[in-house]
């Protein structure tokens, strides 16, 4: 069993749809990061969470420490949101452990 | 622009050779992380440096080594290269060690032929 799992693996949505990507982890963590990897390969850090909820524009990230689960929501999705979204956790040794990623395609 | 600079962007080299990848962290960030992303493996943590000292080690091969210099830039050295070392190599920097935002470079795409 992987330490960090994501669902779904692949997701195709129509422009304007509300999207949810889930991440569950099995290790104790000091923080959880959501990353976005563009088709060209570049990685952008979207959120760092250790509790609660954060919002940047159309993106919302939540974490439930007790349930070891986090969600990334995209409201009013747009084709430019098409990317791979990666959940990464920092364990207490400060190592990053990455999920396998969710490939999102938003169709116009 | 994350503020993290990686050079070169692309590198093609032959098996058995040695290459050096360079990472300049964001201004003020003391910690540098190196990651490998191969087609079939996803992102794998290799090694972390904090203020010049090795802080954590992940799945880094013995053929690979890294260091962080007094000006905080870091280099990842890959030697005796094999075809399977072909991957994207990313570095990221954080200000501190715990619970701080991570900023990623654009990556170096290494192709071993």
mmCIF file of C-alpha atoms in Angstrom:
data_model
loop_
_atom_site.group_PDB
_atom_site.id
_atom_site.type_symbol
_atom_site.label_atom_id
_atom_site.label_comp_id
_atom_site.label_asym_id
_atom_site.label_seq_id
_atom_site.Cartn_x
_atom_site.Cartn_y
_atom_site.Cartn_z
ATOM 1 C CA UNK A 1 0.000 0.000 0.000
ATOM 2 C CA UNK A 2 1.432 3.402 -0.960
ATOM 3 C CA UNK A 3 1.845 5.894 1.837
ATOM 4 C CA UNK A 4 0.040 8.572 -0.182
ATOM 5 C CA UNK A 5 -2.859 7.728 -2.432
ATOM 6 C CA UNK A 6 -4.882 9.952 -4.716
ATOM 7 C CA UNK A 7 -8.194 9.586 -6.455
ATOM 8 C CA UNK A 8 -9.161 9.719 -9.158
ATOM 9 C CA UNK A 9 -6.097 8.871 -11.253
ATOM 10 C CA UNK A 10 -7.534 10.604 -14.278
ATOM 11 C CA UNK A 11 -10.344 13.106 -14.525
ATOM 12 C CA UNK A 12 -11.999 14.734 -17.515
ATOM 13 C CA UNK A 13 -14.379 17.612 -16.890
ATOM 14 C CA UNK A 14 -16.296 20.169 -18.893
ATOM 15 C CA UNK A 15 -15.404 23.812 -18.495
ATOM 16 C CA UNK A 16 -17.267 25.313 -15.568
ATOM 17 C CA UNK A 17 -17.604 22.104 -13.567
ATOM 18 C CA UNK A 18 -16.723 21.812 -9.896
ATOM 19 C CA UNK A 19 -13.817 19.403 -9.436
ATOM 20 C CA UNK A 20 -12.636 17.473 -6.388
ATOM 21 C CA UNK A 21 -9.373 15.567 -6.089
ATOM 22 C CA UNK A 22 -8.791 13.466 -3.001
ATOM 23 C CA UNK A 23 -5.646 12.511 -1.143
ATOM 24 C CA UNK A 24 -5.317 10.042 1.691
ATOM 25 C CA UNK A 25 -2.143 9.196 3.563
ATOM 26 C CA UNK A 26 -1.074 6.641 6.112
ATOM 27 C CA UNK A 27 1.905 8.290 7.835
ATOM 28 C CA UNK A 28 2.087 10.983 10.480
ATOM 29 C CA UNK A 29 2.698 14.300 8.803
ATOM 30 C CA UNK A 30 3.867 17.772 9.692
ATOM 31 C CA UNK A 31 2.313 19.308 6.575
ATOM 32 C CA UNK A 32 0.590 18.461 3.322
ATOM 33 C CA UNK A 33 1.256 20.178 0.000
ATOM 34 C CA UNK A 34 -0.780 20.322 -3.174
ATOM 35 C CA UNK A 35 1.321 20.753 -6.291
ATOM 36 C CA UNK A 36 0.373 21.427 -9.878
ATOM 37 C CA UNK A 37 2.542 20.059 -12.678
ATOM 38 C CA UNK A 38 1.988 21.648 -16.057
ATOM 39 C CA UNK A 39 2.199 19.703 -19.326
ATOM 40 C CA UNK A 40 5.664 21.190 -19.887
ATOM 41 C CA UNK A 41 6.815 19.630 -16.616
ATOM 42 C CA UNK A 42 7.124 22.673 -14.353
ATOM 43 C CA UNK A 43 5.827 22.278 -10.791
ATOM 44 C CA UNK A 44 3.991 24.964 -8.864
ATOM 45 C CA UNK A 45 3.171 24.754 -5.194
ATOM 46 C CA UNK A 46 -0.522 25.510 -4.735
ATOM 47 C CA UNK A 47 -1.063 25.040 -1.016
ATOM 48 C CA UNK A 48 0.663 23.998 2.143
ATOM 49 C CA UNK A 49 -1.698 22.830 4.882
ATOM 50 C CA UNK A 50 -1.284 21.568 8.391
ATOM 51 C CA UNK A 51 -4.923 22.027 9.427
ATOM 52 C CA UNK A 52 -8.250 23.388 8.267
ATOM 53 C CA UNK A 53 -8.836 24.998 4.925
ATOM 54 C CA UNK A 54 -7.140 27.425 2.536
ATOM 55 C CA UNK A 55 -8.449 29.275 -0.508
ATOM 56 C CA UNK A 56 -6.631 30.909 -3.416
ATOM 57 C CA UNK A 57 -8.944 32.239 -6.101
ATOM 58 C CA UNK A 58 -10.913 29.299 -7.515
ATOM 59 C CA UNK A 59 -8.874 26.730 -5.597
ATOM 60 C CA UNK A 60 -9.777 25.431 -2.166
ATOM 61 C CA UNK A 61 -7.824 22.881 -0.144
ATOM 62 C CA UNK A 62 -8.976 21.165 3.011
ATOM 63 C CA UNK A 63 -7.348 18.730 5.365
ATOM 64 C CA UNK A 64 -8.716 16.468 8.075
ATOM 65 C CA UNK A 65 -5.789 15.397 10.226
ATOM 66 C CA UNK A 66 -7.790 12.826 12.214
ATOM 67 C CA UNK A 67 -8.998 11.089 9.060
ATOM 68 C CA UNK A 68 -5.649 11.569 7.253
ATOM 69 C CA UNK A 69 -7.398 12.984 4.247
ATOM 70 C CA UNK A 70 -7.193 16.098 2.123
ATOM 71 C CA UNK A 71 -9.200 17.410 -0.788
ATOM 72 C CA UNK A 72 -8.416 19.912 -3.511
ATOM 73 C CA UNK A 73 -11.416 21.613 -5.063
ATOM 74 C CA UNK A 74 -11.491 23.686 -8.227
ATOM 75 C CA UNK A 75 -14.566 25.829 -8.764
ATOM 76 C CA UNK A 76 -15.639 26.997 -12.229
ATOM 77 C CA UNK A 77 -12.954 24.883 -13.898
ATOM 78 C CA UNK A 78 -11.213 26.170 -17.012
ATOM 79 C CA UNK A 79 -9.109 24.469 -19.695
ATOM 80 C CA UNK A 80 -6.020 26.197 -18.295
ATOM 81 C CA UNK A 81 -6.528 24.128 -15.117
ATOM 82 C CA UNK A 82 -5.562 21.044 -17.135
ATOM 83 C CA UNK A 83 -2.501 19.624 -15.387
ATOM 84 C CA UNK A 84 -1.370 16.877 -13.060
ATOM 85 C CA UNK A 85 -2.199 17.600 -9.428
ATOM 86 C CA UNK A 86 0.100 15.998 -6.893
ATOM 87 C CA UNK A 87 -0.464 15.585 -3.189
ATOM 88 C CA UNK A 88 2.740 15.520 -1.147
ATOM 89 C CA UNK A 89 3.144 15.014 2.590
ATOM 90 C CA UNK A 90 6.065 15.903 4.808
ATOM 91 C CA UNK A 91 6.665 13.279 7.436
ATOM 92 C CA UNK A 92 8.217 14.034 10.796
ATOM 93 C CA UNK A 93 11.647 13.362 9.324
ATOM 94 C CA UNK A 94 10.892 16.270 6.956
ATOM 95 C CA UNK A 95 10.982 13.973 3.937
ATOM 96 C CA UNK A 96 8.479 14.575 1.182
ATOM 97 C CA UNK A 97 6.382 11.605 0.111
ATOM 98 C CA UNK A 98 4.442 12.107 -3.097
ATOM 99 C CA UNK A 99 1.177 10.730 -4.316
ATOM 100 C CA UNK A 100 0.944 9.349 -7.840
ATOM 101 C CA UNK A 101 -0.837 12.433 -9.162
ATOM 102 C CA UNK A 102 -4.235 13.066 -10.701
ATOM 103 C CA UNK A 103 -4.283 13.992 -14.371
ATOM 104 C CA UNK A 104 -7.018 16.562 -14.994
ATOM 105 C CA UNK A 105 -8.275 17.550 -18.423
ATOM 106 C CA UNK A 106 -10.828 20.336 -18.661
ATOM 107 C CA UNK A 107 -12.551 20.493 -22.004
ATOM 108 C CA UNK A 108 -13.886 23.731 -23.456
ATOM 109 C CA UNK B 1 8.417 32.495 -11.517
ATOM 110 C CA UNK B 2 9.147 30.549 -8.306
ATOM 111 C CA UNK B 3 12.523 32.196 -7.745
ATOM 112 C CA UNK B 4 14.274 28.828 -7.873
ATOM 113 C CA UNK B 5 16.680 28.476 -10.794
ATOM 114 C CA UNK B 6 17.875 25.194 -12.208
ATOM 115 C CA UNK B 7 20.493 24.763 -14.894
ATOM 116 C CA UNK B 8 20.761 23.352 -17.414
ATOM 117 C CA UNK B 9 17.171 22.926 -18.585
ATOM 118 C CA UNK B 10 18.040 20.002 -20.847
ATOM 119 C CA UNK B 11 20.997 17.660 -20.878
ATOM 120 C CA UNK B 12 21.773 14.771 -23.193
ATOM 121 C CA UNK B 13 24.698 12.555 -22.337
ATOM 122 C CA UNK B 14 26.000 9.045 -22.924
ATOM 123 C CA UNK B 15 25.959 6.079 -20.584
ATOM 124 C CA UNK B 16 28.899 5.975 -18.224
ATOM 125 C CA UNK B 17 29.314 9.737 -18.156
ATOM 126 C CA UNK B 18 29.073 12.137 -15.219
ATOM 127 C CA UNK B 19 26.928 15.283 -15.066
ATOM 128 C CA UNK B 20 26.310 18.068 -12.579
ATOM 129 C CA UNK B 21 22.946 19.716 -12.116
ATOM 130 C CA UNK B 22 22.755 23.075 -10.429
ATOM 131 C CA UNK B 23 20.070 24.681 -8.287
ATOM 132 C CA UNK B 24 19.915 28.216 -6.925
ATOM 133 C CA UNK B 25 17.280 28.509 -4.214
ATOM 134 C CA UNK B 26 14.888 31.370 -3.718
ATOM 135 C CA UNK B 27 16.468 34.345 -1.996
ATOM 136 C CA UNK B 28 16.367 33.791 1.747
ATOM 137 C CA UNK B 29 15.629 30.065 1.555
ATOM 138 C CA UNK B 30 18.090 27.913 3.454
ATOM 139 C CA UNK B 31 16.847 24.464 2.543
ATOM 140 C CA UNK B 32 17.210 22.714 -0.815
ATOM 141 C CA UNK B 33 15.584 19.447 -1.826
ATOM 142 C CA UNK B 34 16.345 17.300 -4.863
ATOM 143 C CA UNK B 35 13.785 15.055 -6.553
ATOM 144 C CA UNK B 36 13.778 12.655 -9.474
ATOM 145 C CA UNK B 37 10.749 12.159 -11.664
ATOM 146 C CA UNK B 38 10.986 9.286 -14.105
ATOM 147 C CA UNK B 39 8.217 8.170 -16.428
ATOM 148 C CA UNK B 40 7.280 5.088 -14.475
ATOM 149 C CA UNK B 41 8.077 6.192 -10.926
ATOM 150 C CA UNK B 42 6.521 9.561 -10.211
ATOM 151 C CA UNK B 43 8.320 12.022 -7.981
ATOM 152 C CA UNK B 44 10.928 10.530 -5.666
ATOM 153 C CA UNK B 45 12.718 12.430 -2.944
ATOM 154 C CA UNK B 46 16.493 12.171 -3.231
ATOM 155 C CA UNK B 47 18.152 14.381 -0.643
ATOM 156 C CA UNK B 48 17.751 17.564 1.409
ATOM 157 C CA UNK B 49 20.301 20.134 2.525
ATOM 158 C CA UNK B 50 19.773 22.829 5.102
ATOM 159 C CA UNK B 51 22.259 25.677 5.393
ATOM 160 C CA UNK B 52 25.057 23.597 3.934
ATOM 161 C CA UNK B 53 24.438 20.412 5.904
ATOM 162 C CA UNK B 54 22.785 17.231 4.711
ATOM 163 C CA UNK B 55 19.457 17.005 6.501
ATOM 164 C CA UNK B 56 17.579 14.034 5.062
ATOM 165 C CA UNK B 57 18.253 11.318 2.569
ATOM 166 C CA UNK B 58 15.715 9.512 0.432
ATOM 167 C CA UNK B 59 16.068 7.099 -2.446
ATOM 168 C CA UNK B 60 19.391 8.410 -3.661
ATOM 169 C CA UNK B 61 21.719 5.985 -5.427
ATOM 170 C CA UNK B 62 25.350 5.679 -4.366
ATOM 171 C CA UNK B 63 26.331 6.898 -7.853
ATOM 172 C CA UNK B 64 24.614 10.189 -7.028
ATOM 173 C CA UNK B 65 25.869 12.815 -4.635
ATOM 174 C CA UNK B 66 24.957 16.369 -3.752
ATOM 175 C CA UNK B 67 26.224 19.311 -1.807
ATOM 176 C CA UNK B 68 25.127 22.767 -0.776
ATOM 177 C CA UNK B 69 27.657 25.560 -0.949
ATOM 178 C CA UNK B 70 28.136 28.562 1.385
ATOM 179 C CA UNK B 71 26.134 30.753 -1.007
ATOM 180 C CA UNK B 72 23.320 28.160 -0.594
ATOM 181 C CA UNK B 73 23.263 26.980 -4.182
ATOM 182 C CA UNK B 74 23.301 23.228 -4.544
ATOM 183 C CA UNK B 75 24.679 20.765 -7.037
ATOM 184 C CA UNK B 76 23.555 17.224 -7.752
ATOM 185 C CA UNK B 77 26.248 15.037 -9.257
ATOM 186 C CA UNK B 78 25.233 11.956 -11.197
ATOM 187 C CA UNK B 79 27.971 9.562 -12.233
ATOM 188 C CA UNK B 80 28.315 6.292 -14.173
ATOM 189 C CA UNK B 81 25.072 7.204 -15.840
ATOM 190 C CA UNK B 82 22.702 4.495 -16.978
ATOM 191 C CA UNK B 83 19.779 4.635 -19.379
ATOM 192 C CA UNK B 84 17.425 4.362 -16.414
ATOM 193 C CA UNK B 85 18.721 7.619 -14.980
ATOM 194 C CA UNK B 86 16.901 9.498 -17.719
ATOM 195 C CA UNK B 87 14.376 11.631 -15.850
ATOM 196 C CA UNK B 88 13.340 15.084 -14.812
ATOM 197 C CA UNK B 89 15.337 16.292 -11.846
ATOM 198 C CA UNK B 90 13.710 18.979 -9.741
ATOM 199 C CA UNK B 91 14.984 21.011 -6.893
ATOM 200 C CA UNK B 92 12.836 22.878 -4.427
ATOM 201 C CA UNK B 93 13.690 25.337 -1.712
ATOM 202 C CA UNK B 94 12.081 26.256 1.581
ATOM 203 C CA UNK B 95 12.912 28.966 4.059
ATOM 204 C CA UNK B 96 13.189 26.679 7.030
ATOM 205 C CA UNK B 97 13.055 23.030 7.831
ATOM 206 C CA UNK B 98 9.518 22.554 9.062
ATOM 207 C CA UNK B 99 6.113 23.633 7.826
ATOM 208 C CA UNK B 100 7.230 26.159 5.283
ATOM 209 C CA UNK B 101 6.111 26.669 1.710
ATOM 210 C CA UNK B 102 8.130 24.813 -0.932
ATOM 211 C CA UNK B 103 9.077 26.489 -4.211
ATOM 212 C CA UNK B 104 10.078 24.353 -7.162
ATOM 213 C CA UNK B 105 12.489 24.974 -9.981
ATOM 214 C CA UNK B 106 11.543 24.231 -13.587
ATOM 215 C CA UNK B 107 13.562 21.039 -13.595
ATOM 216 C CA UNK B 108 16.435 19.630 -15.615
ATOM 217 C CA UNK B 109 15.492 17.034 -18.191
ATOM 218 C CA UNK B 110 18.290 14.487 -18.384
ATOM 219 C CA UNK B 111 18.418 12.070 -21.277
ATOM 220 C CA UNK B 112 21.004 9.304 -21.167
ATOM 221 C CA UNK B 113 21.631 7.656 -24.530
#
